[in-house]
Amino acid sequence: MKQVFNPRLVIFILAILFGVIFSIPSVFHTKGPQINLGLDLQGGLNLLLGVKTQEALKSRYASIASSIAYEAKKSNILLDNLRSDQSGIYFDLIDTDEAGNLSDILKKFDGIKIDSSNTHYDITFTSLEEETIKKNAISQAIGTIRNRLDQFGLAEPSVTQQGKEDILVQLPGIKNAQEEQRAMELISKSAHLQMMAVDEERNAHVDSINDLEAQKYGDVILPFSDSSGSPGQKILLKAIPILDGNMLTDARVAYDQNHQPVVSFSLDSRGAKIFGDFSGANINKRMAIVLDGKVYSAPVIRERIGGGSGQISGGFSVEQASDLAIALRSGALPAPMQILEKRSVGPSLGQDSIRSSMIALISGFILVVGFMIVYYSMAGVIASVALVVNLLLIVAIMAIFGATLTLPGMAGIVLTVGIAVDANIIINERIREALRMGENISRSIHLGYTNASRAIFDSNITSLIASILLYAYGTGAIKGFAITTGIGIVASIITAIIGTQGFYLAILSKISKTKHPYFWFGISKKG
Amino acid sequence: MEIFKKVRIFDFVKYSKYGLIFSVILTIGAFSLLFTKGFKLGIDFAGGSVVQIKYTQNAPIDQIRELLEKDSHFKGVQVSEFGADTEVLIRFPYVQAGDEKDLGPLISNLLEPTGKFEIRKLDTVGPKVGNELKQKGILSLILATLAMMIYVSFRYEWRFALAGIVALVHDVIITAASVIVFDIDLNLEVIAALLTLLGYSINDTIIVFDRIREKMLTHKTDNIQEVINEAISSTLSRTLLTSLTVFFVVLTLYLFGGEIIVGFSLPMLIGVVFGTYSSMFVAPKLAIMFGFNIEKYHAKEVKKAKKAQEKKQLRQMYENGRI
């Protein structure tokens, strides 16, 4: 009896318990850690978004430029030709006596390099700052998208960074094209809100000016949005915005006097002050509300607007207004997104995929088990038990680590079934060999395992190295495949090499006492 | 049940000569196919869109093609049956950004006169992703191969490692060529199959190498051919059994896994056959051809054993307090 519980058997029993307990939730959908089904298996929308980080730099330059303009005006420093693009801010100082005051203002901005010759100034970010801005743009974009999707009310959306500048968005449970369309618009809407002054002097000629000329005046030509009631029309605006959407504190749906849905927003104290100052100084001039490069309205300022709140109107439907409010509330995307890849799988296809891979898995499994039992008799039964435990372990480990099972992952499992059997075949062949050479049962089992372990170990380690590298450097499908084969290899070392040996050791005395010990390994006595 | 009751020694090394000629011809053929015809890039690499549609009745493929060809969005469209009479697969090259948003509704509207259907899958991949995938795919392939080679060199001998890797490349190249022959689009599933083959093929080779090493150490013969023949012969039953089980598992995957996974299962079927063949007829022979010398190996092992012995003695002396 004291021989029965050897360490290997204990490990095997623990592995069985672990495998059974932690795979139950996934198999029977009870409470506990469940395996995640990939979107290819449950249906849904899979988006890979590229972040245009260059644009993040551009908008940061623009926002610093508008701050410089504001501060300079406050201190009565006259600047000329203030412009910004994606590689810097440029302006000329009119009165060189103000150079000292100007540098005091510029000192307030971190992470910039100032290059001045005579009266001309070039301002650029340090390379460290540039990296930080790009990095922040991505993490901020992830946060913003996550926020928007949470408020949209979708089940378990996942937003993760992929590679250096890409974002992977997974939306399970999107049922139809309309929902898909709406979700995609919500995700990709920049929601970049700006207040801009209308260049009233030159606006009359807006139709005869091109972009380049406008740039020369420090202006920009923007179109009205299609829903604003004056589509096709363009307006000439001062390029440096009065204020930027990042001073926004709240946005929600409201109704105007005609009971049309509008989006009302409020600004933080700094924004409110700038807004108030500007409106007070520009009565009877127009101010444009610009969202994502389109003008929604350009009302004439009647009086100083204190309190820091405003409205965006533009013939929205209630749904559109509410999505816009969500987008504004969860912050602007710091850089525009580009859809690099879009994969959508309908729920019925997902079910078909699960069914056909289950059929493949089960029939492959039955084939292998049947074959093993016919060929190795009792040893084949033991190997089959180890195989079942192996499968349960894969499910359990994936469930605990929250790994996602994809279609290629299913293929990986099917293949693991084939390869895990290999370990048992090698061991059993070695035991048979020893038996044929006339060794007794106990010594044959010992020899079989020691001789086989070396080869199994070597081959498994090489495969494991390959799957780790594939996981580290592969994408999507390759990753899913690497996960299941990697876990499968580790599980197969535990079950096939350690586990079954423990089992043999435990029942060794019984095998030795049976009349036909050779029957256990499916061979007739001596060859 | 037993297939081989007694280990019969076959002269594998002799047959390897023909095997090698066969392999060289096949590899050259595969290479020329790769360079002349090349892969038909699927959307994962080339970019573009794939739409899978299921009809409630038989799919009117000609009508679908005709309707789509009229629209400029679907230039170069390919329409084919997919697995069943009711399902079609529509493929078309990448359309410029901005348009992809409306693809689903656009297709729904265009195909409305063809009957009742459901869009089951709509994938669009931009060209940038394809390029990245190519780079990453190649990088992971090279890194995985290198890592395996380092490990095998460390555990065996560099000539064996090199022979194993050459055999591996041979298997992968031939399997890749079979993808062209069977007219399968080069997509992620194909890559997954090639990567699996990488693991499977080196596995098989290592089992044979392990036996060779064992025989070299136990039988003190300097005839490498004899050692190799014995090693392959005694692992033969295992090799056949495992290859057959894997082959049948992949075969069920091919038969029941459906069209969705055919890019994986079909190349794997070919790969398993060649992986098994190359570990018996190509890799060991190559190790000899690369100049593996069993006498030197033995001399080295003797030296190693001597060193270990000396170390042991030294330790014993130390423990006995003599130093």
Short mmCIF file of N, CA and C in Angstrom, two decimals, chain A residues 180 341-346 349, chain B residues 40-53 68 74 76-80 82 87-95 100 103-104 107 119-126 185-187 189 259-260:
data_model
loop_
_atom_site.label_atom_id
_atom_site.label_comp_id
_atom_site.label_asym_id
_atom_site.label_seq_id
_atom_site.Cartn_x
_atom_site.Cartn_y
_atom_site.Cartn_z
N GLU A 180 -23.61 47.65 -36.72
CA GLU A 180 -22.20 47.69 -37.05
C GLU A 180 -21.80 49.09 -37.50
N GLU A 341 -8.20 47.12 -40.91
CA GLU A 341 -8.72 45.78 -41.13
C GLU A 341 -10.07 45.69 -40.44
N LYS A 342 -11.00 45.06 -41.12
CA LYS A 342 -12.32 44.92 -40.53
C LYS A 342 -12.82 43.52 -40.83
N ARG A 343 -13.14 42.80 -39.79
CA ARG A 343 -13.65 41.46 -40.00
C ARG A 343 -14.93 41.31 -39.23
N SER A 344 -15.99 40.92 -39.93
CA SER A 344 -17.22 40.69 -39.19
C SER A 344 -17.73 39.30 -39.50
N VAL A 345 -18.17 38.63 -38.46
CA VAL A 345 -18.67 37.28 -38.60
C VAL A 345 -20.08 37.24 -38.03
N GLY A 346 -21.02 36.75 -38.84
CA GLY A 346 -22.39 36.64 -38.36
C GLY A 346 -22.50 35.51 -37.36
N LEU A 349 -22.66 31.87 -38.67
CA LEU A 349 -21.42 31.29 -39.17
C LEU A 349 -20.57 30.81 -38.00
N LYS B 40 -1.02 32.66 -54.81
CA LYS B 40 -2.17 33.53 -55.04
C LYS B 40 -2.44 34.16 -53.69
N LEU B 41 -2.10 35.43 -53.55
CA LEU B 41 -2.22 36.07 -52.24
C LEU B 41 -3.69 36.25 -51.86
N GLY B 42 -4.05 35.78 -50.68
CA GLY B 42 -5.39 36.00 -50.16
C GLY B 42 -5.49 37.39 -49.59
N ILE B 43 -6.66 37.76 -49.07
CA ILE B 43 -6.82 39.14 -48.63
C ILE B 43 -5.97 39.47 -47.41
N ASP B 44 -5.59 38.44 -46.62
CA ASP B 44 -4.77 38.72 -45.45
C ASP B 44 -3.45 39.37 -45.85
N PHE B 45 -2.97 39.03 -47.04
CA PHE B 45 -1.69 39.59 -47.48
C PHE B 45 -1.85 40.68 -48.53
N ALA B 46 -2.74 40.46 -49.48
CA ALA B 46 -2.83 41.41 -50.58
C ALA B 46 -3.74 42.59 -50.23
N GLY B 47 -4.53 42.44 -49.19
CA GLY B 47 -5.55 43.43 -48.91
C GLY B 47 -6.75 43.14 -49.78
N GLY B 48 -7.90 43.67 -49.41
CA GLY B 48 -9.10 43.41 -50.18
C GLY B 48 -10.21 42.93 -49.28
N SER B 49 -11.27 42.46 -49.90
CA SER B 49 -12.42 42.06 -49.11
C SER B 49 -12.91 40.69 -49.50
N VAL B 50 -13.43 39.98 -48.52
CA VAL B 50 -14.07 38.70 -48.76
C VAL B 50 -15.44 38.75 -48.11
N VAL B 51 -16.45 38.39 -48.87
CA VAL B 51 -17.80 38.35 -48.33
C VAL B 51 -18.33 36.94 -48.50
N GLN B 52 -18.86 36.42 -47.41
CA GLN B 52 -19.45 35.08 -47.48
C GLN B 52 -20.96 35.24 -47.32
N ILE B 53 -21.69 34.74 -48.28
CA ILE B 53 -23.14 34.93 -48.26
C ILE B 53 -23.84 33.59 -48.30
N LEU B 68 -22.75 42.55 -59.50
CA LEU B 68 -21.62 43.20 -58.83
C LEU B 68 -20.69 43.87 -59.83
N PHE B 74 -16.72 47.09 -57.09
CA PHE B 74 -16.36 45.67 -57.12
C PHE B 74 -15.57 45.31 -58.36
N GLY B 76 -12.90 43.79 -60.55
CA GLY B 76 -12.09 42.58 -60.37
C GLY B 76 -12.71 41.60 -59.40
N VAL B 77 -14.04 41.60 -59.33
CA VAL B 77 -14.71 40.72 -58.37
C VAL B 77 -14.66 39.26 -58.81
N GLN B 78 -14.49 38.38 -57.83
CA GLN B 78 -14.55 36.94 -58.10
C GLN B 78 -15.68 36.36 -57.29
N VAL B 79 -16.53 35.59 -57.94
CA VAL B 79 -17.64 34.97 -57.22
C VAL B 79 -17.49 33.46 -57.35
N SER B 80 -17.51 32.75 -56.25
CA SER B 80 -17.40 31.30 -56.35
C SER B 80 -18.28 30.62 -55.32
N PHE B 82 -19.07 28.18 -52.30
CA PHE B 82 -18.25 27.95 -51.12
C PHE B 82 -18.82 26.79 -50.31
N GLU B 87 -24.13 28.56 -50.57
CA GLU B 87 -23.19 29.57 -50.08
C GLU B 87 -22.25 30.05 -51.18
N VAL B 88 -22.01 31.36 -51.21
CA VAL B 88 -21.05 31.90 -52.17
C VAL B 88 -19.99 32.71 -51.45
N LEU B 89 -18.86 32.75 -52.08
CA LEU B 89 -17.77 33.57 -51.58
C LEU B 89 -17.47 34.64 -52.63
N ILE B 90 -17.47 35.89 -52.21
CA ILE B 90 -17.20 36.98 -53.13
C ILE B 90 -15.90 37.64 -52.71
N ARG B 91 -14.99 37.75 -53.64
CA ARG B 91 -13.71 38.38 -53.33
C ARG B 91 -13.48 39.55 -54.25
N PHE B 92 -12.97 40.65 -53.71
CA PHE B 92 -12.58 41.74 -54.60
C PHE B 92 -11.42 42.51 -53.98
N PRO B 93 -10.62 43.16 -54.81
CA PRO B 93 -9.44 43.87 -54.32
C PRO B 93 -9.81 45.07 -53.46
N TYR B 94 -8.78 45.57 -52.77
CA TYR B 94 -8.97 46.65 -51.82
C TYR B 94 -9.53 47.92 -52.48
N VAL B 95 -10.55 48.50 -51.84
CA VAL B 95 -11.04 49.80 -52.30
C VAL B 95 -10.58 50.86 -51.32
N GLU B 100 -15.10 51.57 -47.48
CA GLU B 100 -15.33 50.27 -46.86
C GLU B 100 -16.48 50.30 -45.85
N LEU B 103 -19.79 49.02 -47.30
CA LEU B 103 -19.73 47.80 -48.09
C LEU B 103 -20.89 46.85 -47.82
N GLY B 104 -21.18 46.63 -46.54
CA GLY B 104 -22.23 45.68 -46.17
C GLY B 104 -23.58 46.05 -46.76
N ILE B 107 -23.71 45.88 -50.62
CA ILE B 107 -23.90 44.54 -51.17
C ILE B 107 -25.34 44.08 -50.97
N ILE B 119 -25.61 37.88 -44.96
CA ILE B 119 -24.16 38.05 -45.02
C ILE B 119 -23.57 37.42 -43.77
N ARG B 120 -22.79 36.36 -43.98
CA ARG B 120 -22.30 35.64 -42.81
C ARG B 120 -20.94 36.15 -42.37
N LYS B 121 -20.21 36.71 -43.30
CA LYS B 121 -18.86 37.13 -42.96
C LYS B 121 -18.46 38.23 -43.93
N LEU B 122 -17.83 39.27 -43.40
CA LEU B 122 -17.35 40.32 -44.29
C LEU B 122 -16.00 40.77 -43.75
N ASP B 123 -14.96 40.43 -44.44
CA ASP B 123 -13.62 40.82 -44.00
C ASP B 123 -13.03 41.81 -44.97
N THR B 124 -12.48 42.89 -44.42
CA THR B 124 -11.75 43.83 -45.26
C THR B 124 -10.38 44.06 -44.65
N VAL B 125 -9.36 43.89 -45.44
CA VAL B 125 -8.01 44.09 -44.93
C VAL B 125 -7.31 45.13 -45.79
N GLY B 126 -6.74 46.13 -45.14
CA GLY B 126 -6.02 47.16 -45.86
C GLY B 126 -4.63 46.68 -46.23
N ASP B 185 -5.68 30.06 -51.67
CA ASP B 185 -5.20 31.42 -51.40
C ASP B 185 -4.23 31.41 -50.23
N LEU B 186 -3.16 32.16 -50.34
CA LEU B 186 -2.22 32.27 -49.23
C LEU B 186 -2.83 33.20 -48.18
N ASN B 187 -3.34 32.58 -47.11
CA ASN B 187 -3.94 33.33 -46.03
C ASN B 187 -3.34 32.89 -44.70
N GLU B 189 -4.45 30.93 -42.46
CA GLU B 189 -4.55 29.49 -42.15
C GLU B 189 -3.39 28.73 -42.77
N GLU B 259 -14.96 24.06 -45.50
CA GLU B 259 -14.19 24.99 -46.33
C GLU B 259 -13.42 26.01 -45.51
N ILE B 260 -13.99 26.31 -44.32
CA ILE B 260 -13.42 27.38 -43.51
C ILE B 260 -11.95 27.12 -43.20
#
